[in-house]
Amino acid sequence: MLSIKNLNVHYGVIHALKDISLEVNEGEIVTLIGANGAGKTTTLRTISGLNKATSGEISLEGKDITNIAPPQRVKMGISQVPEGRRIFPEMSVLENLELGAFLRNDKAEIKKDIEKIYNRFPILGNRKRQTAGTLSGGEQQMLAMGRALMSRPRILLLDEPSMGLAPLLVREIFNIIKDINNTGTTILLVEQNASMALSIASRAYVIETGAIVISGTGEELAKSNEIQKAYLGGE
Ligand SMILES: Nc1ncnc2c1ncn2[C@@H]1O[C@H](COP(=O)(O)OP(=O)(O)OP(=O)(O)O)[C@@H](O)[C@H]1O
Ligand SMILES: [Mg+2]
């Protein structure tokens, strides 16, 4: 569904992504794990079009999107939940969700989708008039995910959804991710929480200083000694 071939990205002289290639097939949860500064966010932002590729190709369902503008990519079915949530703090929960549908003009369907989001995240329904900045970290993560779903993505890009959340909430967020996937949305999940990410992913890639160094099934990587040592706190 999503295919990245020999992608390079630079920030000035910094070579942030070095010839990375990866695939996400329809219906999968694929995770990209790696340490701080490895290039995870850069990868997602380049897929969304927020960062420019220096070379290489990104394609969605066989269509080359490497040079297409970000809103067009949203229309084609790519939606990103950014690192740190980035909700609009002064706006209400409802207004944040409506903004997620800014490229749509099917008003009645938008309304139905907002109700679906409230079903998936009841806390958001209870707080629809509350300003988003007053939500807890976990609630803001749910709002960011809800907002991203409002564009009806075929593939959802999640950038460290578990960041800063208590273990119980992390588990809840991961259950929601699985559920979103089960209802037909393909997922590319970036995480530092490798053990949780590997437990729900069908396949995984490990990125180190801008290069993909290991890939395999979630199960294979969870068992790998190298991964245990570097990312799972094992010996
Ligand atoms: N706007 C920028 N200008 C210059 N360098 C940048 C910029 N954004 C990222 N970088 C550099 O690119 C590299 C990859 O950064 P990136 O944010 O993709 O890492 P990451 O894997 O998401 O890290 P983290 O887990 O901390 O979020 C880092 O060395 C970073 O310093
Ligand atoms: Mg990041």
mmCIF file of C-alpha atoms and ligand atoms in Angstrom:
data_model
loop_
_atom_site.group_PDB
_atom_site.id
_atom_site.type_symbol
_atom_site.label_atom_id
_atom_site.label_comp_id
_atom_site.label_asym_id
_atom_site.label_seq_id
_atom_site.Cartn_x
_atom_site.Cartn_y
_atom_site.Cartn_z
ATOM 1 C CA MET A 1 0.000 0.000 0.000
ATOM 2 C CA LEU A 2 2.740 2.414 1.092
ATOM 3 C CA SER A 3 6.151 1.881 -0.381
ATOM 4 C CA ILE A 4 9.341 3.822 0.322
ATOM 5 C CA LYS A 5 12.384 3.227 -1.845
ATOM 6 C CA ASN A 6 15.905 4.524 -1.195
ATOM 7 C CA LEU A 7 14.679 7.646 0.542
ATOM 8 C CA ASN A 8 17.198 10.312 1.528
ATOM 9 C CA VAL A 9 16.374 13.431 3.544
ATOM 10 C CA HIS A 10 18.745 16.207 4.563
ATOM 11 C CA TYR A 11 18.433 19.140 6.964
ATOM 12 C CA GLY A 12 21.104 21.388 5.510
ATOM 13 C CA VAL A 13 24.274 19.359 5.898
ATOM 14 C CA ILE A 14 22.672 16.808 8.255
ATOM 15 C CA HIS A 15 21.903 13.571 6.442
ATOM 16 C CA ALA A 16 18.820 12.587 8.482
ATOM 17 C CA LEU A 17 17.530 9.644 6.410
ATOM 18 C CA LYS A 18 20.042 7.462 4.619
ATOM 19 C CA ASP A 19 18.639 5.460 1.775
ATOM 20 C CA ILE A 20 15.764 3.972 3.726
ATOM 21 C CA SER A 21 13.315 1.533 2.152
ATOM 22 C CA LEU A 22 10.196 0.164 3.769
ATOM 23 C CA GLU A 23 6.800 -1.277 2.917
ATOM 24 C CA VAL A 24 3.451 -1.161 4.633
ATOM 25 C CA ASN A 25 0.880 -3.577 3.240
ATOM 26 C CA GLU A 26 -2.848 -3.004 3.371
ATOM 27 C CA GLY A 27 -4.320 -3.980 6.745
ATOM 28 C CA GLU A 28 -1.010 -4.174 8.579
ATOM 29 C CA ILE A 29 0.284 -2.516 11.711
ATOM 30 C CA VAL A 30 3.926 -1.818 10.977
ATOM 31 C CA THR A 31 6.152 -0.249 13.595
ATOM 32 C CA LEU A 32 9.306 1.792 13.206
ATOM 33 C CA ILE A 33 11.336 1.774 16.402
ATOM 34 C CA GLY A 34 14.511 3.611 17.267
ATOM 35 C CA ALA A 35 16.262 5.837 19.795
ATOM 36 C CA ASN A 36 16.072 9.629 20.106
ATOM 37 C CA GLY A 37 17.246 11.356 16.966
ATOM 38 C CA ALA A 38 17.259 8.181 14.849
ATOM 39 C CA GLY A 39 14.982 9.708 12.185
ATOM 40 C CA LYS A 40 11.532 8.368 13.060
ATOM 41 C CA THR A 41 9.687 11.690 12.979
ATOM 42 C CA THR A 42 11.549 12.706 9.836
ATOM 43 C CA THR A 43 10.329 9.513 8.154
ATOM 44 C CA LEU A 44 6.677 10.211 9.012
ATOM 45 C CA ARG A 45 6.907 13.887 8.073
ATOM 46 C CA THR A 46 8.409 12.991 4.717
ATOM 47 C CA ILE A 47 5.574 10.521 4.057
ATOM 48 C CA SER A 48 3.064 13.315 4.860
ATOM 49 C CA GLY A 49 4.989 15.762 2.695
ATOM 50 C CA LEU A 50 5.977 18.113 5.534
ATOM 51 C CA ASN A 51 9.652 17.363 4.872
ATOM 52 C CA LYS A 52 11.140 17.147 1.411
ATOM 53 C CA ALA A 53 12.984 14.126 0.101
ATOM 54 C CA THR A 54 16.407 14.787 -1.389
ATOM 55 C CA SER A 55 16.111 11.598 -3.410
ATOM 56 C CA GLY A 56 14.176 8.356 -3.485
ATOM 57 C CA GLU A 57 10.526 7.529 -3.975
ATOM 58 C CA ILE A 58 7.389 7.326 -1.867
ATOM 59 C CA SER A 59 4.378 5.677 -3.439
ATOM 60 C CA LEU A 60 0.845 5.028 -2.278
ATOM 61 C CA GLU A 61 -0.936 2.189 -4.018
ATOM 62 C CA GLY A 62 1.578 2.326 -6.836
ATOM 63 C CA LYS A 63 1.171 6.069 -7.366
ATOM 64 C CA ASP A 64 4.288 8.191 -6.946
ATOM 65 C CA ILE A 65 3.506 10.838 -4.300
ATOM 66 C CA THR A 66 7.079 12.026 -3.635
ATOM 67 C CA ASN A 67 6.389 15.513 -4.952
ATOM 68 C CA ILE A 68 2.725 15.923 -4.135
ATOM 69 C CA ALA A 69 1.611 18.675 -1.703
ATOM 70 C CA PRO A 70 0.613 17.623 1.846
ATOM 71 C CA PRO A 71 -3.156 18.382 1.571
ATOM 72 C CA GLN A 72 -3.329 16.271 -1.561
ATOM 73 C CA ARG A 73 -1.742 13.393 0.341
ATOM 74 C CA VAL A 74 -4.408 13.764 3.044
ATOM 75 C CA LYS A 75 -7.055 13.525 0.322
ATOM 76 C CA MET A 76 -5.370 10.387 -0.979
ATOM 77 C CA GLY A 77 -5.747 8.793 2.445
ATOM 78 C CA ILE A 78 -2.636 9.608 4.481
ATOM 79 C CA SER A 79 -3.175 11.116 7.916
ATOM 80 C CA GLN A 80 -0.615 11.837 10.619
ATOM 81 C CA VAL A 81 -0.889 12.152 14.386
ATOM 82 C CA PRO A 82 2.108 14.344 15.156
ATOM 83 C CA GLU A 83 4.630 13.871 17.925
ATOM 84 C CA GLY A 84 3.477 15.785 21.026
ATOM 85 C CA ARG A 85 -0.193 15.715 19.873
ATOM 86 C CA ARG A 86 -0.279 19.330 18.572
ATOM 87 C CA ILE A 87 -3.950 19.844 19.286
ATOM 88 C CA PHE A 88 -5.235 23.432 19.196
ATOM 89 C CA PRO A 89 -5.358 24.270 22.919
ATOM 90 C CA GLU A 90 -7.659 27.315 22.745
ATOM 91 C CA MET A 91 -10.263 25.530 20.644
ATOM 92 C CA SER A 92 -12.867 23.098 21.915
ATOM 93 C CA VAL A 93 -12.670 19.345 21.482
ATOM 94 C CA LEU A 94 -15.403 19.536 18.851
ATOM 95 C CA GLU A 95 -13.643 22.338 16.928
ATOM 96 C CA ASN A 96 -10.426 20.325 16.909
ATOM 97 C CA LEU A 97 -12.290 17.361 15.431
ATOM 98 C CA GLU A 98 -13.980 19.565 12.826
ATOM 99 C CA LEU A 99 -10.568 20.857 11.781
ATOM 100 C CA GLY A 100 -9.544 17.283 11.039
ATOM 101 C CA ALA A 101 -12.211 17.325 8.322
ATOM 102 C CA PHE A 102 -11.062 20.609 6.767
ATOM 103 C CA LEU A 103 -10.636 19.082 3.316
ATOM 104 C CA ARG A 104 -14.124 17.555 3.290
ATOM 105 C CA ASN A 105 -17.413 19.232 2.488
ATOM 106 C CA ASP A 106 -19.834 16.371 3.137
ATOM 107 C CA LYS A 107 -21.401 17.992 6.204
ATOM 108 C CA ALA A 108 -23.820 15.220 7.142
ATOM 109 C CA GLU A 109 -21.097 12.576 6.900
ATOM 110 C CA ILE A 110 -18.734 14.720 8.970
ATOM 111 C CA LYS A 111 -21.368 14.861 11.694
ATOM 112 C CA LYS A 112 -21.732 11.087 11.633
ATOM 113 C CA ASP A 113 -17.963 10.642 11.821
ATOM 114 C CA ILE A 114 -17.782 12.921 14.865
ATOM 115 C CA GLU A 115 -20.360 10.684 16.562
ATOM 116 C CA LYS A 116 -18.218 7.649 15.662
ATOM 117 C CA ILE A 117 -15.199 9.332 17.261
ATOM 118 C CA TYR A 118 -17.279 9.952 20.416
ATOM 119 C CA ASN A 119 -18.204 6.265 20.437
ATOM 120 C CA ARG A 120 -14.578 5.238 20.150
ATOM 121 C CA PHE A 121 -13.418 7.829 22.694
ATOM 122 C CA PRO A 122 -16.346 8.449 25.074
ATOM 123 C CA ILE A 123 -14.296 10.925 27.111
ATOM 124 C CA LEU A 124 -14.149 13.237 24.075
ATOM 125 C CA GLY A 125 -17.937 13.163 23.766
ATOM 126 C CA ASN A 126 -18.281 14.079 27.426
ATOM 127 C CA ARG A 127 -15.953 17.009 26.944
ATOM 128 C CA LYS A 128 -16.848 18.254 23.480
ATOM 129 C CA ARG A 129 -17.266 21.879 24.594
ATOM 130 C CA GLN A 130 -14.179 21.918 26.809
ATOM 131 C CA THR A 131 -11.086 23.721 25.505
ATOM 132 C CA ALA A 132 -8.585 21.142 24.327
ATOM 133 C CA GLY A 133 -5.687 22.640 26.287
ATOM 134 C CA THR A 134 -7.416 21.659 29.541
ATOM 135 C CA LEU A 135 -7.508 17.941 28.637
ATOM 136 C CA SER A 136 -5.063 15.522 30.288
ATOM 137 C CA GLY A 137 -2.147 14.139 28.268
ATOM 138 C CA GLY A 138 -3.971 10.887 27.512
ATOM 139 C CA GLU A 139 -7.143 12.730 26.513
ATOM 140 C CA GLN A 140 -5.135 15.014 24.233
ATOM 141 C CA GLN A 141 -3.619 11.935 22.582
ATOM 142 C CA MET A 142 -7.130 10.586 21.991
ATOM 143 C CA LEU A 143 -8.180 13.936 20.543
ATOM 144 C CA ALA A 144 -5.155 14.000 18.232
ATOM 145 C CA MET A 145 -6.035 10.497 17.039
ATOM 146 C CA GLY A 146 -9.698 11.423 16.633
ATOM 147 C CA ARG A 147 -8.774 14.513 14.649
ATOM 148 C CA ALA A 148 -6.542 12.450 12.355
ATOM 149 C CA LEU A 149 -9.357 9.953 11.790
ATOM 150 C CA MET A 150 -11.680 12.765 10.645
ATOM 151 C CA SER A 151 -10.009 12.771 7.225
ATOM 152 C CA ARG A 152 -11.019 9.088 6.842
ATOM 153 C CA PRO A 153 -7.459 7.895 6.322
ATOM 154 C CA ARG A 154 -6.570 4.632 4.625
ATOM 155 C CA ILE A 155 -3.230 4.777 6.416
ATOM 156 C CA LEU A 156 -2.683 6.407 9.792
ATOM 157 C CA LEU A 157 0.815 7.554 10.797
ATOM 158 C CA LEU A 158 1.267 7.661 14.577
ATOM 159 C CA ASP A 159 4.291 9.422 16.078
ATOM 160 C CA GLU A 160 4.990 8.134 19.613
ATOM 161 C CA PRO A 161 1.395 7.985 20.852
ATOM 162 C CA SER A 162 2.495 6.541 24.216
ATOM 163 C CA MET A 163 4.883 9.371 25.021
ATOM 164 C CA GLY A 164 4.503 10.661 28.566
ATOM 165 C CA LEU A 165 1.534 8.463 29.447
ATOM 166 C CA ALA A 166 1.135 6.253 32.528
ATOM 167 C CA PRO A 167 1.349 2.485 31.853
ATOM 168 C CA LEU A 168 -2.386 1.886 32.189
ATOM 169 C CA LEU A 169 -3.145 4.595 29.664
ATOM 170 C CA VAL A 170 -0.422 3.341 27.328
ATOM 171 C CA ARG A 171 -2.200 -0.016 27.295
ATOM 172 C CA GLU A 172 -5.510 1.708 26.528
ATOM 173 C CA ILE A 173 -4.001 3.709 23.663
ATOM 174 C CA PHE A 174 -2.457 0.552 22.187
ATOM 175 C CA ASN A 175 -5.807 -1.237 22.438
ATOM 176 C CA ILE A 176 -7.425 1.646 20.577
ATOM 177 C CA ILE A 177 -4.735 1.455 17.880
ATOM 178 C CA LYS A 178 -5.468 -2.261 17.442
ATOM 179 C CA ASP A 179 -9.159 -1.491 17.252
ATOM 180 C CA ILE A 180 -8.678 1.242 14.627
ATOM 181 C CA ASN A 181 -6.641 -1.265 12.627
ATOM 182 C CA ASN A 182 -9.348 -3.939 12.987
ATOM 183 C CA THR A 183 -11.911 -1.564 11.526
ATOM 184 C CA GLY A 184 -9.903 -1.279 8.321
ATOM 185 C CA THR A 185 -7.209 1.365 8.751
ATOM 186 C CA THR A 186 -3.604 0.470 7.968
ATOM 187 C CA ILE A 187 -1.128 1.763 10.552
ATOM 188 C CA LEU A 188 2.479 2.910 10.586
ATOM 189 C CA LEU A 189 3.451 3.338 14.232
ATOM 190 C CA VAL A 190 6.585 5.113 15.410
ATOM 191 C CA GLU A 191 7.577 4.268 18.975
ATOM 192 C CA GLN A 192 10.314 4.324 21.550
ATOM 193 C CA ASN A 193 8.216 1.922 23.633
ATOM 194 C CA ALA A 194 9.533 -1.019 21.633
ATOM 195 C CA SER A 195 7.964 -3.818 23.667
ATOM 196 C CA MET A 196 4.421 -2.470 23.368
ATOM 197 C CA ALA A 197 4.891 -1.582 19.701
ATOM 198 C CA LEU A 198 6.284 -5.022 18.825
ATOM 199 C CA SER A 199 3.442 -6.716 20.682
ATOM 200 C CA ILE A 200 0.815 -5.259 18.321
ATOM 201 C CA ALA A 201 2.815 -4.996 15.081
ATOM 202 C CA SER A 202 2.727 -7.566 12.318
ATOM 203 C CA ARG A 203 6.095 -6.291 11.086
ATOM 204 C CA ALA A 204 8.760 -3.944 12.355
ATOM 205 C CA TYR A 205 11.770 -1.928 11.252
ATOM 206 C CA VAL A 206 14.558 -0.623 13.450
ATOM 207 C CA ILE A 207 16.120 2.711 12.529
ATOM 208 C CA GLU A 208 19.525 3.831 13.809
ATOM 209 C CA THR A 209 21.103 7.179 12.926
ATOM 210 C CA GLY A 210 18.998 7.513 9.809
ATOM 211 C CA ALA A 211 19.358 3.987 8.441
ATOM 212 C CA ILE A 212 17.151 0.909 8.681
ATOM 213 C CA VAL A 213 19.310 -1.717 10.385
ATOM 214 C CA ILE A 214 16.920 -4.584 11.134
ATOM 215 C CA SER A 215 13.493 -5.656 9.921
ATOM 216 C CA GLY A 216 11.266 -8.640 10.550
ATOM 217 C CA THR A 217 7.992 -9.748 12.062
ATOM 218 C CA GLY A 218 7.010 -8.206 15.396
ATOM 219 C CA GLU A 219 7.485 -11.596 17.005
ATOM 220 C CA GLU A 220 10.962 -12.152 15.512
ATOM 221 C CA LEU A 221 12.187 -8.765 16.656
ATOM 222 C CA ALA A 222 10.722 -9.136 20.140
ATOM 223 C CA LYS A 223 12.782 -12.339 20.524
ATOM 224 C CA SER A 224 15.994 -11.029 18.955
ATOM 225 C CA ASN A 225 18.953 -10.687 21.347
ATOM 226 C CA GLU A 226 20.142 -7.544 19.634
ATOM 227 C CA ILE A 227 16.744 -5.887 20.052
ATOM 228 C CA GLN A 228 16.444 -7.122 23.629
ATOM 229 C CA LYS A 229 19.746 -5.477 24.486
ATOM 230 C CA ALA A 230 19.277 -2.214 22.658
ATOM 231 C CA TYR A 231 15.567 -1.527 22.981
ATOM 232 C CA LEU A 232 13.877 -3.805 25.498
ATOM 233 C CA GLY A 233 16.150 -3.343 28.473
ATOM 234 C CA GLY A 234 17.206 -7.025 28.396
ATOM 235 C CA GLU A 235 20.649 -8.521 28.896
HETATM 236 N N1 LIG B 1 14.342 20.892 11.549
HETATM 237 C C1 LIG B 1 15.512 20.280 11.724
HETATM 238 N N2 LIG B 1 16.682 20.910 11.446
HETATM 239 C C2 LIG B 1 17.890 20.292 11.591
HETATM 240 N N3 LIG B 1 18.014 19.024 12.028
HETATM 241 C C3 LIG B 1 16.901 18.353 12.319
HETATM 242 C C4 LIG B 1 15.592 18.938 12.194
HETATM 243 N N4 LIG B 1 14.674 18.021 12.566
HETATM 244 C C5 LIG B 1 15.374 16.927 12.915
HETATM 245 N N5 LIG B 1 16.707 17.113 12.765
HETATM 246 C C6 LIG B 1 17.792 16.131 13.031
HETATM 247 O O1 LIG B 1 17.511 14.949 12.280
HETATM 248 C C7 LIG B 1 17.753 13.791 13.041
HETATM 249 C C8 LIG B 1 16.483 12.937 13.131
HETATM 250 O O2 LIG B 1 15.504 13.613 13.899
HETATM 251 P P1 LIG B 1 14.054 13.037 14.145
HETATM 252 O O3 LIG B 1 13.260 14.083 14.810
HETATM 253 O O4 LIG B 1 13.528 12.466 12.896
HETATM 254 O O5 LIG B 1 14.367 11.846 15.177
HETATM 255 P P2 LIG B 1 13.380 10.917 16.000
HETATM 256 O O6 LIG B 1 13.792 9.519 15.742
HETATM 257 O O7 LIG B 1 11.983 11.279 15.737
HETATM 258 O O8 LIG B 1 13.772 11.288 17.527
HETATM 259 P P3 LIG B 1 12.835 11.370 18.849
HETATM 260 O O9 LIG B 1 12.661 9.961 19.331
HETATM 261 O O10 LIG B 1 13.670 12.158 19.811
HETATM 262 O O11 LIG B 1 11.565 12.033 18.499
HETATM 263 C C9 LIG B 1 18.277 14.275 14.390
HETATM 264 O O12 LIG B 1 19.668 14.223 14.360
HETATM 265 C C10 LIG B 1 17.794 15.698 14.485
HETATM 266 O O13 LIG B 1 18.652 16.490 15.243
HETATM 267 MG MG MG B 2 10.469 12.006 16.909
#
